[in-house]
Structure formats: structure tokens, C-alpha cells
mmCIF file of C-alpha atoms and ligand atoms in Angstrom:
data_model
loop_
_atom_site.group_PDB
_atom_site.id
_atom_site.type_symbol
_atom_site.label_atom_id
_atom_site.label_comp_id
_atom_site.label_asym_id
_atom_site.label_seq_id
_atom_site.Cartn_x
_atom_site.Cartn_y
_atom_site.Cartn_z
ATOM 1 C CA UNK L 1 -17.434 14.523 3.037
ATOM 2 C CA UNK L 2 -20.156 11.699 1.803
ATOM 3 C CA UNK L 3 -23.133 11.094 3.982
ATOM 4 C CA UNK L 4 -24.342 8.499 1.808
ATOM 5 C CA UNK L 5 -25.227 5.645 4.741
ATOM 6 C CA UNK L 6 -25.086 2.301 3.308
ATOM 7 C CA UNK L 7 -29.024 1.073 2.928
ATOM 8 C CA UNK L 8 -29.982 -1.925 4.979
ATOM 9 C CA UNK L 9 -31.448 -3.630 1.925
ATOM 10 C CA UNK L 10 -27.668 -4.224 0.477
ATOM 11 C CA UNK L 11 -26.572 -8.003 0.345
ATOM 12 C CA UNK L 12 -23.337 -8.198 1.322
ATOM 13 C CA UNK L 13 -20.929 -9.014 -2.060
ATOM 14 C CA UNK L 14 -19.826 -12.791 -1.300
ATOM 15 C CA UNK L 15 -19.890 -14.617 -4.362
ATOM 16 C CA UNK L 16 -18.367 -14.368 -7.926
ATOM 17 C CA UNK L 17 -22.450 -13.570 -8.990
ATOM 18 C CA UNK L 18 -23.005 -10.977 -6.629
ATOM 19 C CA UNK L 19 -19.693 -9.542 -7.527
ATOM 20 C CA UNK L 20 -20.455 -9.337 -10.849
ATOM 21 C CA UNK L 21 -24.312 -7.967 -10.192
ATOM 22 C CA UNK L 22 -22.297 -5.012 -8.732
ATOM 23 C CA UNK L 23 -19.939 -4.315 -11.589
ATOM 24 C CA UNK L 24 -22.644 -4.347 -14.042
ATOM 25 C CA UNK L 25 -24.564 -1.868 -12.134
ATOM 26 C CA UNK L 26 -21.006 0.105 -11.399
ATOM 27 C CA UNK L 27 -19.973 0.339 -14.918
ATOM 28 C CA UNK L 28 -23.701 1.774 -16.252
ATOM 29 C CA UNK L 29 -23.660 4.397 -13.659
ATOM 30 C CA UNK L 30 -20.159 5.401 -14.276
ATOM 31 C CA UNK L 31 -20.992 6.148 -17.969
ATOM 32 C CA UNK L 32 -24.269 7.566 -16.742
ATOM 33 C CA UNK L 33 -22.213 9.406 -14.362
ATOM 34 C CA UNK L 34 -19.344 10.665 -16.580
ATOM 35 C CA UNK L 35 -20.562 10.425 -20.053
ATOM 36 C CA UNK L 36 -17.292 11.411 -22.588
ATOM 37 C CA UNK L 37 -15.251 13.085 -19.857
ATOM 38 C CA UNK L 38 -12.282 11.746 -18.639
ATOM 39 C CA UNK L 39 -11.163 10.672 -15.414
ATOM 40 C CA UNK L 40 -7.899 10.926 -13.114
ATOM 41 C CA UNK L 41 -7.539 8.309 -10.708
ATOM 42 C CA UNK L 42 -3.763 7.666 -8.081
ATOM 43 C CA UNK L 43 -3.168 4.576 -8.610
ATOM 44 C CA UNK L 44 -1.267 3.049 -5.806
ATOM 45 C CA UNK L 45 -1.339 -0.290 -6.831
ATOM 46 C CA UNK L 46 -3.489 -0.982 -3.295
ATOM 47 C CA UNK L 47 -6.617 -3.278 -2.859
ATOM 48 C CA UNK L 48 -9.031 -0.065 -3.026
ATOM 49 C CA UNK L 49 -7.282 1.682 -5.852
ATOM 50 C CA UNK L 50 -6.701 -0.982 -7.985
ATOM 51 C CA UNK L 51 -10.539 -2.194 -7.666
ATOM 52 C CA UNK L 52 -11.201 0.929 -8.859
ATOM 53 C CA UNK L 53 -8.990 1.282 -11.862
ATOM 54 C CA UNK L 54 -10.194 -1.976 -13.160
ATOM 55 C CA UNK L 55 -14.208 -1.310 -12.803
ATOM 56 C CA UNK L 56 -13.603 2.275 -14.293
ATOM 57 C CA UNK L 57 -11.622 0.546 -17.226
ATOM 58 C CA UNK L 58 -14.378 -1.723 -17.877
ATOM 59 C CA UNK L 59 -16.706 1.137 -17.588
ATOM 60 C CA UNK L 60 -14.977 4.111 -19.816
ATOM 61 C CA UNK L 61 -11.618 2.405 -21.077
ATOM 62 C CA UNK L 62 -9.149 4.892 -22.039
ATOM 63 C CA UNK L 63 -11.213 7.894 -20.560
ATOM 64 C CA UNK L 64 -9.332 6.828 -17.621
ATOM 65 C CA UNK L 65 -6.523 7.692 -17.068
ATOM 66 C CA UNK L 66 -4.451 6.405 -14.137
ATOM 67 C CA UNK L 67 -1.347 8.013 -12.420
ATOM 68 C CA UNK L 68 1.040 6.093 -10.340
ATOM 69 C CA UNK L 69 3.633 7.950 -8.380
ATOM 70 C CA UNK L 70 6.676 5.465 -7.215
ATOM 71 C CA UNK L 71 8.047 7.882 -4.326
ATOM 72 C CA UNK L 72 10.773 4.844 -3.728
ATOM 73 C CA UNK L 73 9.540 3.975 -1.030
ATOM 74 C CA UNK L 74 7.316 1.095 -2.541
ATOM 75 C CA UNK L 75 7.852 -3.020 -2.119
ATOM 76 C CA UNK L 76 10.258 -4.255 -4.381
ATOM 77 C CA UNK L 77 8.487 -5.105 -7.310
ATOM 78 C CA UNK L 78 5.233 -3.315 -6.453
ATOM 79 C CA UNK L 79 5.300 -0.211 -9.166
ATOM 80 C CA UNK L 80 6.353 -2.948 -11.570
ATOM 81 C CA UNK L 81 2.964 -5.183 -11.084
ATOM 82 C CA UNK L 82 1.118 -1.777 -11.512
ATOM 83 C CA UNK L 83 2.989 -1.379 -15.135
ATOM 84 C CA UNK L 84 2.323 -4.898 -15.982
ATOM 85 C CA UNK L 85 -1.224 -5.492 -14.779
ATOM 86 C CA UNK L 86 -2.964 -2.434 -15.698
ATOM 87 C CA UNK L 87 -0.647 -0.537 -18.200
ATOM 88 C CA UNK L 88 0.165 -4.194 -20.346
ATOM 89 C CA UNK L 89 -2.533 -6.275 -19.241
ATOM 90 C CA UNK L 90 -5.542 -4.238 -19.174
ATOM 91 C CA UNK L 91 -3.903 -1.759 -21.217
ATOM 92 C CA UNK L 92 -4.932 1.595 -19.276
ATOM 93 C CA UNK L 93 -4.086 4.779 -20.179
ATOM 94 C CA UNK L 94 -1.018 4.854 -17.417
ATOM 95 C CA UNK L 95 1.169 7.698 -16.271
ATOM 96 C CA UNK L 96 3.798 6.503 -14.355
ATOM 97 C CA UNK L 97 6.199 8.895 -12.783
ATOM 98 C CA UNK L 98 9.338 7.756 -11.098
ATOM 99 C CA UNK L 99 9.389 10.783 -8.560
ATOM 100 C CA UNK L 100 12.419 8.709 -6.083
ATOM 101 C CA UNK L 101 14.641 11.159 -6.550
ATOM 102 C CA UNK L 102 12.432 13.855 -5.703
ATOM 103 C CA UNK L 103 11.288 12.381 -2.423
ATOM 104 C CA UNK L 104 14.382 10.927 -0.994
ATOM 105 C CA UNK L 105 16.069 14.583 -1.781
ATOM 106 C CA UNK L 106 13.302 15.954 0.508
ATOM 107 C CA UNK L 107 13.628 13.297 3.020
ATOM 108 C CA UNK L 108 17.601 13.469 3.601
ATOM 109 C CA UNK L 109 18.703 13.902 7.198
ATOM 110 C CA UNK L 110 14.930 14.146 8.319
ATOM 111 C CA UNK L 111 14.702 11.936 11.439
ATOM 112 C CA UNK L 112 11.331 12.840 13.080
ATOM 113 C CA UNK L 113 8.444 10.129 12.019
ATOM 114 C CA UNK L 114 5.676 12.690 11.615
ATOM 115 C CA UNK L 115 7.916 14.977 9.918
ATOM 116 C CA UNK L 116 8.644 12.381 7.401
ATOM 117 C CA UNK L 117 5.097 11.459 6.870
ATOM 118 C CA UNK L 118 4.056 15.122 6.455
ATOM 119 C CA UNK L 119 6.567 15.760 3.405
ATOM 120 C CA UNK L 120 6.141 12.353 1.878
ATOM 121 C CA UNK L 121 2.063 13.204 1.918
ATOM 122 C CA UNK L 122 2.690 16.980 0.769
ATOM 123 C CA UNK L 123 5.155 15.825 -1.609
ATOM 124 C CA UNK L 124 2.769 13.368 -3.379
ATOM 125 C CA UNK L 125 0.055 15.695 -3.740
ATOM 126 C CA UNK L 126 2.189 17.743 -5.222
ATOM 127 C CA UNK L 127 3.342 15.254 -8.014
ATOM 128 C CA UNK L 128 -0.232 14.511 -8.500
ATOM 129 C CA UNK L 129 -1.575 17.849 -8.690
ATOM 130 C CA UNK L 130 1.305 18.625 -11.475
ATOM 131 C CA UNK L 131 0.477 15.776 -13.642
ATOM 132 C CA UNK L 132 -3.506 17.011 -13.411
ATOM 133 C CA UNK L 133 -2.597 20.267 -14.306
ATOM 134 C CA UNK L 134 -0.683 19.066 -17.693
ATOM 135 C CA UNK L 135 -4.217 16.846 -18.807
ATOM 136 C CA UNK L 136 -6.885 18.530 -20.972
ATOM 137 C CA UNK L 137 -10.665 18.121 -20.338
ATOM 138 C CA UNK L 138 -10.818 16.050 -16.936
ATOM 139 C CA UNK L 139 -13.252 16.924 -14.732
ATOM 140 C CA UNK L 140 -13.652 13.870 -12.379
ATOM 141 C CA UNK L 141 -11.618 12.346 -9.752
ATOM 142 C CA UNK L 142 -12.362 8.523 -8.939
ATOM 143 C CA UNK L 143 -11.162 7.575 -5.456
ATOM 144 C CA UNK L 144 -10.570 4.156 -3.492
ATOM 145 C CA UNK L 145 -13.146 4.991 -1.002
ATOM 146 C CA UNK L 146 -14.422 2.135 1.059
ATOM 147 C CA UNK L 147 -16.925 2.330 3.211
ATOM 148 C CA UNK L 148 -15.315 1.975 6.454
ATOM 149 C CA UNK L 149 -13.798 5.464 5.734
ATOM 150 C CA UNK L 150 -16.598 7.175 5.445
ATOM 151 C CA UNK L 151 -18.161 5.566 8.792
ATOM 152 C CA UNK L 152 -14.414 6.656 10.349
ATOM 153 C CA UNK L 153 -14.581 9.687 9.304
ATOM 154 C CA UNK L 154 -18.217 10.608 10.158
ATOM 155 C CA UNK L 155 -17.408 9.265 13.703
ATOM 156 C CA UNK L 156 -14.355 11.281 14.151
ATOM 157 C CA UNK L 157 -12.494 8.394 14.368
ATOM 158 C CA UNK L 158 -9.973 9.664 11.684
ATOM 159 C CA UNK L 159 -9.787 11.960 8.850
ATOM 160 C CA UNK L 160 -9.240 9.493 5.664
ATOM 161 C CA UNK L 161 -7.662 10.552 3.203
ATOM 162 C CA UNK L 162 -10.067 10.020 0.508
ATOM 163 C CA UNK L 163 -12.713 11.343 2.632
ATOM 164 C CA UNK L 164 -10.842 14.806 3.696
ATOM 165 C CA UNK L 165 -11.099 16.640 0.625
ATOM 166 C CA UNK L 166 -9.019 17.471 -2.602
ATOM 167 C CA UNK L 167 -5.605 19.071 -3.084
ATOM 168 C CA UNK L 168 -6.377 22.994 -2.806
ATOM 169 C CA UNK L 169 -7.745 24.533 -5.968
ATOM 170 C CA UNK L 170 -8.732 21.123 -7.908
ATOM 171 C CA UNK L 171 -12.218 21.290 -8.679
ATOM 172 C CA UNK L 172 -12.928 17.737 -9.691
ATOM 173 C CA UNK L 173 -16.055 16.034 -9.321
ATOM 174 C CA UNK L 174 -15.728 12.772 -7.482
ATOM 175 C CA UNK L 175 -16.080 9.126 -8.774
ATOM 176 C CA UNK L 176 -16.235 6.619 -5.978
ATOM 177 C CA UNK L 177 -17.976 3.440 -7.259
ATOM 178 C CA UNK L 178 -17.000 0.863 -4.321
ATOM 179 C CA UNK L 179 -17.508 3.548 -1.728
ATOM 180 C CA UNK L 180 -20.581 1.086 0.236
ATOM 181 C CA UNK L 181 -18.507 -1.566 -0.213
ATOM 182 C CA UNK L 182 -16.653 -3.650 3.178
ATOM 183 C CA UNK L 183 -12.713 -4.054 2.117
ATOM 184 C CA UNK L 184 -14.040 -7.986 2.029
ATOM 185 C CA UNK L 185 -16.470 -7.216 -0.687
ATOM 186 C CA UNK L 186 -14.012 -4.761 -2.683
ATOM 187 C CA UNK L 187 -11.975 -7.830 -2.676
ATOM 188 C CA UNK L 188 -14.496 -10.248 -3.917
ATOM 189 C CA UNK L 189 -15.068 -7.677 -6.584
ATOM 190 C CA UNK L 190 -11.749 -7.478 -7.659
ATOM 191 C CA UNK L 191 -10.987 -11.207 -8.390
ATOM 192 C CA UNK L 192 -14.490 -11.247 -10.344
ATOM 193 C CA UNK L 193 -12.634 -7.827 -12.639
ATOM 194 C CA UNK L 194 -10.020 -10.113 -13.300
ATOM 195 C CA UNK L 195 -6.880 -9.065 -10.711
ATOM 196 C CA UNK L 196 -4.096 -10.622 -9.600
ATOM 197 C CA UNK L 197 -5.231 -12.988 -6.673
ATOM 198 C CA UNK L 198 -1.922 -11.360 -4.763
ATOM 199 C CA UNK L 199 -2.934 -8.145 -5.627
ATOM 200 C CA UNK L 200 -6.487 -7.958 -4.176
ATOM 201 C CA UNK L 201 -5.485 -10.192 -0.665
ATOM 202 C CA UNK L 202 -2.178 -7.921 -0.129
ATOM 203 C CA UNK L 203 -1.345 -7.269 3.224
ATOM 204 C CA UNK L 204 -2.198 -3.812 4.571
ATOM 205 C CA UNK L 205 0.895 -1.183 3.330
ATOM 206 C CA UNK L 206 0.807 2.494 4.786
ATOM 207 C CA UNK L 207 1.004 5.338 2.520
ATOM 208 C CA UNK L 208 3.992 6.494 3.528
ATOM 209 C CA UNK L 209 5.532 2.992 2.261
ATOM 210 C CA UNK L 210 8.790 2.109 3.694
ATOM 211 C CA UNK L 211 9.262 5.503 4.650
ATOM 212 C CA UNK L 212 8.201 4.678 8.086
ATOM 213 C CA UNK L 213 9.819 1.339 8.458
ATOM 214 C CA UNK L 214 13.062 2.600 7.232
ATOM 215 C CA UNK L 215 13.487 4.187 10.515
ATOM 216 C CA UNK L 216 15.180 7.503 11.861
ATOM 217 C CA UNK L 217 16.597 9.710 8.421
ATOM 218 C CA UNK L 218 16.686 7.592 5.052
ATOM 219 C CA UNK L 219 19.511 6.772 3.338
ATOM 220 C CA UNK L 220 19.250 4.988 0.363
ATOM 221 C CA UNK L 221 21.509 1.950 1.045
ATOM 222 C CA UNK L 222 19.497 1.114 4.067
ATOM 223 C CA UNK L 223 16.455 1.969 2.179
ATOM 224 C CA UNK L 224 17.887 -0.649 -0.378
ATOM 225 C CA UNK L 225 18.708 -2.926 1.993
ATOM 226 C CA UNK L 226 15.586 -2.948 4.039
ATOM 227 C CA UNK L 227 13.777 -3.377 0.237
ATOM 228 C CA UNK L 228 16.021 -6.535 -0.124
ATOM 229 C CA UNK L 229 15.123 -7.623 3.048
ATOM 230 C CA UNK L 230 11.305 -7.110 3.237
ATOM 231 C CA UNK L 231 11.218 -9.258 -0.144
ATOM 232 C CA UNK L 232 12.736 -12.429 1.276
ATOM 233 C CA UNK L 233 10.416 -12.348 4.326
ATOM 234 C CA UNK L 234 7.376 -11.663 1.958
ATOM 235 C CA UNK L 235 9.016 -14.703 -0.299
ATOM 236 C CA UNK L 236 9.829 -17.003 2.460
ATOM 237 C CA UNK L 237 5.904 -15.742 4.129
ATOM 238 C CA UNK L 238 4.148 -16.700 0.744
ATOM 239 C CA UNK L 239 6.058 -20.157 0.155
ATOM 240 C CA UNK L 240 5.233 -21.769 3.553
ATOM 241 C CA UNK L 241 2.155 -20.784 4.051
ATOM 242 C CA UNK L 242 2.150 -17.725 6.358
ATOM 243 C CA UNK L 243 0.930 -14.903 3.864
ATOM 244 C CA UNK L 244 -2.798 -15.782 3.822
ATOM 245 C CA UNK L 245 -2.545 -16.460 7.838
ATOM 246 C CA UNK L 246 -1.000 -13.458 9.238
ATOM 247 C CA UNK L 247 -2.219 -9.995 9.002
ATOM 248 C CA UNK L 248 0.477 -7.897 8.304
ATOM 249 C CA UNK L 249 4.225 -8.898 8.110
ATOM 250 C CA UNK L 250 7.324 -6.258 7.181
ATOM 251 C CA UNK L 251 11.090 -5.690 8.374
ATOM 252 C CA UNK L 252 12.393 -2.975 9.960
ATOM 253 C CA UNK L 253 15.949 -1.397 9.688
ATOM 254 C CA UNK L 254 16.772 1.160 13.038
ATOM 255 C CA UNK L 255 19.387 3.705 11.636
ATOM 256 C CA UNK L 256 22.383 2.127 13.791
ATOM 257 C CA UNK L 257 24.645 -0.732 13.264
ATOM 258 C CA UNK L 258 26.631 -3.556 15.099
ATOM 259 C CA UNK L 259 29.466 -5.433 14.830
ATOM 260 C CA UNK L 260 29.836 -8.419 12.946
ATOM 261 C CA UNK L 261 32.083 -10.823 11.025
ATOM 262 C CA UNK L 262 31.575 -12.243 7.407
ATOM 263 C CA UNK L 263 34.314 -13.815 5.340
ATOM 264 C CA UNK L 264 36.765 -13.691 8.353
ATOM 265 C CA UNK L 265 36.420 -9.912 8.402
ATOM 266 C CA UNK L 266 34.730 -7.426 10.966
ATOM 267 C CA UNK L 267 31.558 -6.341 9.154
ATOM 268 C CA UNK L 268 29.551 -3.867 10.347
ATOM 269 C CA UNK L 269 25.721 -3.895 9.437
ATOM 270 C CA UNK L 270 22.543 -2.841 10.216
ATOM 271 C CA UNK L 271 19.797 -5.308 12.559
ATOM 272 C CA UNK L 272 16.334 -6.459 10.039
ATOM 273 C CA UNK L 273 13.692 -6.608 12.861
ATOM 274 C CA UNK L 274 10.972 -8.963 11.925
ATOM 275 C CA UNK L 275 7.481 -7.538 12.497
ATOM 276 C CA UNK L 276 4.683 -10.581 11.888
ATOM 277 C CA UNK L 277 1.191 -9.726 13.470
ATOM 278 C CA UNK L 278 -2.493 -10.623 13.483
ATOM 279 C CA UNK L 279 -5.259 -7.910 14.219
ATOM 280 C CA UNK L 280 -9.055 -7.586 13.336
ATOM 281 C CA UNK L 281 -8.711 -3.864 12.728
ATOM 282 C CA UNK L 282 -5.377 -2.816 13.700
ATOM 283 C CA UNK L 283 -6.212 -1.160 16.831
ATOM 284 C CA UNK L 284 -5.021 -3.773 18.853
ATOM 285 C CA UNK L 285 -2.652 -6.666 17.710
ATOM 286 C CA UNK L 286 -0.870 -9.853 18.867
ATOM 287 C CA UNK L 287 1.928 -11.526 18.064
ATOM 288 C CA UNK L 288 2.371 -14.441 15.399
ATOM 289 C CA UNK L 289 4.284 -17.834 16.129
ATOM 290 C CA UNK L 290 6.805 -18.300 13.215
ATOM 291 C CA UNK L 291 8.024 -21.703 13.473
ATOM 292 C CA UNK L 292 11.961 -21.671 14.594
ATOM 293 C CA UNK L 293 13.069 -23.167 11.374
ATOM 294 C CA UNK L 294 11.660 -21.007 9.198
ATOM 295 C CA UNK L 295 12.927 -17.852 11.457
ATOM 296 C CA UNK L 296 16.630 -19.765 10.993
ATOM 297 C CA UNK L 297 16.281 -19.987 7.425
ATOM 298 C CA UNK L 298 14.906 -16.593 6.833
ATOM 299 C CA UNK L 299 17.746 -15.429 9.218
ATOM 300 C CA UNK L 300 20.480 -17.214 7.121
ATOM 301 C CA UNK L 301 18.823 -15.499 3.679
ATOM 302 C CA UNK L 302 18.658 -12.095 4.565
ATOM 303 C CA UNK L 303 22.300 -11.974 6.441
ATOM 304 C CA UNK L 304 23.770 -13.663 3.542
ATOM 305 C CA UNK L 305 21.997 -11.838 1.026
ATOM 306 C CA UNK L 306 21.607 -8.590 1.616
ATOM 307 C CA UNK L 307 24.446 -6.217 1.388
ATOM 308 C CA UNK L 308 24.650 -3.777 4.903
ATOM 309 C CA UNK L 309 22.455 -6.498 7.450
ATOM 310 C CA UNK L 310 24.256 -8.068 9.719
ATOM 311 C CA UNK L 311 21.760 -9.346 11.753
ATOM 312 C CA UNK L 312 18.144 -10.499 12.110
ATOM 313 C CA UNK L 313 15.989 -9.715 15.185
ATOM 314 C CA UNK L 314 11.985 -10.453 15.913
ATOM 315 C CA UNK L 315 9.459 -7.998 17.361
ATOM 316 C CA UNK L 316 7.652 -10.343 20.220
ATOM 317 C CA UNK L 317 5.491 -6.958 21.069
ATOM 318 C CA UNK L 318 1.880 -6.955 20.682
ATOM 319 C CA UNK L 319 -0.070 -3.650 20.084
ATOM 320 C CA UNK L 320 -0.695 -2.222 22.943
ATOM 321 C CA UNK L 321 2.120 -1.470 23.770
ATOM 322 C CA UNK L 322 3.653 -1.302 20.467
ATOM 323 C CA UNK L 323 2.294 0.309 17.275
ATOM 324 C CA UNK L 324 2.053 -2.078 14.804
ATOM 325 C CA UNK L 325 4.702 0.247 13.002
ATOM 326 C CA UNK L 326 8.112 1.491 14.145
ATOM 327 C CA UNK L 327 7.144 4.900 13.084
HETATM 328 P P1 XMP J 1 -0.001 1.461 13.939
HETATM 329 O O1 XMP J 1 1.455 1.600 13.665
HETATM 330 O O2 XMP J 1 -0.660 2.785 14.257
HETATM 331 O O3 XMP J 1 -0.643 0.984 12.572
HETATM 332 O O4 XMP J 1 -0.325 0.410 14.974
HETATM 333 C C1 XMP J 1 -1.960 0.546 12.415
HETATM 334 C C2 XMP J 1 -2.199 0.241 10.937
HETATM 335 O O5 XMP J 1 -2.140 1.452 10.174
HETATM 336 C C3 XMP J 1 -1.081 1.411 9.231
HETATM 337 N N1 XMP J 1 -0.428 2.727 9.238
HETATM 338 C C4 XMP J 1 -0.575 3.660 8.290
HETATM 339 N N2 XMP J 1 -1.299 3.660 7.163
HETATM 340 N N3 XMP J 1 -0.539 5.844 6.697
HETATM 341 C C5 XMP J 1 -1.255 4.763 6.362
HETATM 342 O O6 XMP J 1 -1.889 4.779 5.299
HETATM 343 C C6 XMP J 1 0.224 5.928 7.815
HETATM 344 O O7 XMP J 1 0.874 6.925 8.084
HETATM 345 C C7 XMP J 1 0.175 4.757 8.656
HETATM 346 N N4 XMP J 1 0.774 4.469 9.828
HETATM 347 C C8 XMP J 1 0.383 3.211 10.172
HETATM 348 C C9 XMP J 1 -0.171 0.305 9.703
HETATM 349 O O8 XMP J 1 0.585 -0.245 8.636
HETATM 350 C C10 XMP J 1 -1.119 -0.659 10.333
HETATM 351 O O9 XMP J 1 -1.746 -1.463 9.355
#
């Protein structure tokens, strides 16, 4: 665990100048730091990961070398920004393993939430540690540590899970450049590398990924389907002005269906819920207005174009007494 304390005499990172202040002093002690090793970093394709990836490629270039696991339970389109931004655009050295299969085989007809999260976690340190094991001559690990997880995880409040320690019997030495930094600094930091703007203001996204919105055992037609779904609320968000005002915003899908009727026909489908809240740090949340119209039109989208939903429902619960999550 890091005990480093963040000093009082750091300015917090607001402006493009700061930002780049920090990166310059970043990217010197990273080559101090590492010299001609290499580096392994996960890339998840997340605000404190993808900060990370693009100061270290300024820093040491291909001596990086990034891994991103898709367990299929990603955003539509998410693994694919990772591929274009950092393995075309930046041009990092990228492994990306499609390990779907591998996790959904492990997940079938596993109901229980913590369950689920347990094998999806063991399962991707697994992947990880595999890939490691096939590279010659790393010796460092850079993480996504913020500084919020280290003050968590000195308080007790929760073991993070960059804080907690490596997969058994790696024996990397850690690289953790934005670890003093607020998540509102590690974003200022990342527009000033050069990211996506919708990359470094995404919403929060668990690890387990729509794993644990994809509720009860997975299947992947309602995996698909809540995928389908989740992208036209995240579309419909991001066109009329919702996505920059409210927190965090997913769908849903229980594992049980209704009755319905399209084209004349009984159809029977599975209920999107629509989950749209606001929070300061997730502990407690309320619950977003979404104008009626908007909930009509993103009602008449997702029914009519998503195979297996047959009906759209909203969440009106705020945390407590509901988790922000299903799961
Ligand atoms: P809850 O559901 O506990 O969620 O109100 C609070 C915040 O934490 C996120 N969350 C997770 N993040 N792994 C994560 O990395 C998890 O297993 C997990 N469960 C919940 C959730 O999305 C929300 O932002």
C-alpha cells in the first residue's frame, strides 16, 4: 500500500498550463524512474487508465506496452475507441485480447451478484497475468491510481483495487504517475495529453461492466440486447444534453420477460429499466428528472429497435434505499 500523503504545497491541476507543468515533470521522472525497461499497464479504456497510458506514451513510447482485456461485458463500442485512440492514434504498443468467450463460458447459469463479480475479477487477472508471463524484460507495472484510493484505502473505507496488491507471484515494480492527483485533475490532464473529450468526462462504469447490470445469470442475447439498449440511452443522453448533467446513467435487463405484441403478434420480451442518477460520491444518490418526451422517444427507440425488449421502465429510487446498481 502507498503512504505517500499528498503535500499541502500542491496546486490543484485546473488549467491547460498547470496540466501540462505536471506532464512535463511526469514524463522526466518516468524515464528517471524506468530508464530502458518496459512497462505493462491494463488498459481499460477508463478515465484513470487511459490518463495513464497516454503520459507513459509520451514518456517511454513503445516501452509501454498496454493490454486491454474485452471480457464482453464492455459498452458497445468501448474496446473499439481503445483500438482506435491509443493503438491507431497514438500508436501504442497494444495487446488486445478478445477473452468474451472465456468469461461468458464461466459466467453461464451463475445467478448470485457477488458470485459473478468474484469470477469476472479472478478471471481477468488471470488473462492478465498470462499475457505478462508471455513478455520478455518487464519489470514495472503502471497503475490508474488516483488519489482518492489511496486515502480510501488507508481509512479502511475500501480495499481498491490498485491499492490491494498484485496478482500472486508478479514481482513488478509499480508506476503510478497521477497517483496525488483528484479524478478532476486526472481529467484536466488528460484533455491537455490529447484524449478524446468523451473519453476523459465518461460516466463512472464498474469493473465488472455489464456483468452486473445484466442481471440474474447472463445469457448472451440479453447481454446483446441490454448492449443495444444502453447505447441508445447513452445516444439519446449525449444529443439532448443530459450526459454532462447527470452522474451516471445505464439500463438494466432483470432475467424475466412479459407479454407483449409487435406486428400483430404476441411477443414476449424482456423490461430495459432506466437508471439516470446524480451523486457527489456515490454513497448516496438522487434521482434525475428526464423530461417526458425524451423518456417517450427513448421508449419508442429501444422497443422498436432492439431485438428481445419489450418494454421500457424507469428506476424513480434514490440511493438509500437503492444501490445505484442492480447488482
Ligand atoms: P452502488 O451500486 O454500490 O454503486 O450504489 C456505487 C458506485 O460504484 C460503482 N460500482 C462498482 N464499481 N466494481 C466497480 O469498479 C464494482 O463491483 C462496482 N459495483 C458498483 C457503481 O457503478 C456506482 O458508480
Amino acid at each position: 500500500m502507498q503512504s505517500n500523503i499528498r503535500p499541502e504545497s500542491m496546486a490543484r491541476i485546473t488549467t491547460p498550463e498547470l496540466a501540462n507543468a505536471f506532464i512535463e515533470e511526469q514524463v522526466a521522472a518516468v524515464r528517471a524512474q524506468v530508464g530502458d525497461k518496459k512497462v505493462l499497464l491494463a488498459l481499460s479504456g477508463g478515465v484513470d487508465s487511459s490518463v495513464v497510458a497516454a503520459l507513459l506514451i509520451k514518456a517511454i513510447g513503445k516501452q509501454l506496452v498496454c493490454v486491454h482485456v474485452n471480457h464482453g461485458l464492455m459498452r458497445k463500442g468501448e474496446s473499439e475507441q481503445v483500438i482506435e485512440v491509443f493503438g491507431k492514434q497514438m500508436d501504442a504498443n497494444l495487446i488486445y485480447i478478445d477473452a468474451t468467450d472465456r468469461f461468458l463460458d464461466k459466467l453461464a447459469g451463475v445467478a448470485e451478484p457477488e458470485k459473478k463479480r468474484k469470477i469476472i475479477g479472478g478471471e481477468f487477472i488471470e488473462v492478465f497475468a498470462e499475457e505478462a508471463e508471455k513478455l520478455e524484460g518487464v519489470e514495472f507495472l503502471a497503475q490508474g491510481t488516483i488519489y482518492p484510493d489511496i486515502l480510501e484505502s488507508k481509512d479502511g473505507v475500501k480495499a481498491h483495487h490498485n491499492v490491494g496488491g498484485l496478482p500472486n507471484g508478479m514481482t513488478f515494480q509499480l508506476v503510478e504517475p497521477v497517483m496525488l492527483l483528484y479524478k478532476d485533475e486526472v481529467r484536466v490532464v488528460g484533455e491537455a495529453l490529447g484524449l478524446p473529450h468523451q473519453m476523459v468526462y465518461r460516466q463512472p462504469f464498474p469493473g465488472p461492466g455489464l456483468g452486473v447490470r445484466c442481471l440474474g445469470a447472463i445469457t448472451r442475447d440479453r447481454l446483446h440486447a441490454l448492449r443495444e439498449a444502453d447505447a441508445i440511452l447513452r445516444e439519446e443522453f449525449d444529443k439532448n444534453g443530459l450526459a454532462g448533467k447527470v452522474w451516471q446513467y445505464f439500463i438494466a435487463v432483470p432475467d424475466f420477460t412479459s407479454v407483449g405484441v409487435r406486428d400483430g403478434k404476441r411477443y414476449e420480451g424482456w423490461p430495459a429499466i432506466i437508471r439516470a442518477v446524480n451523486t457527489t460520491d456515490a454513497m448516496t444518490a438522487t434521482i434525475e428528472e428526464i423530461p417526458y418526451a425524451l423518456l417517450y422517444h427513448i421508449t419508442n427507440r429501444i422497443t422498436h429497435e432492439v431485438e428481445g425488449i419489450n418494454r421500457v421502465c424507469l428506476d424513480l429510487t434514490p440511493k438509500p434505499i437503492g444501490t445505484i446498481e442492480w447488482e
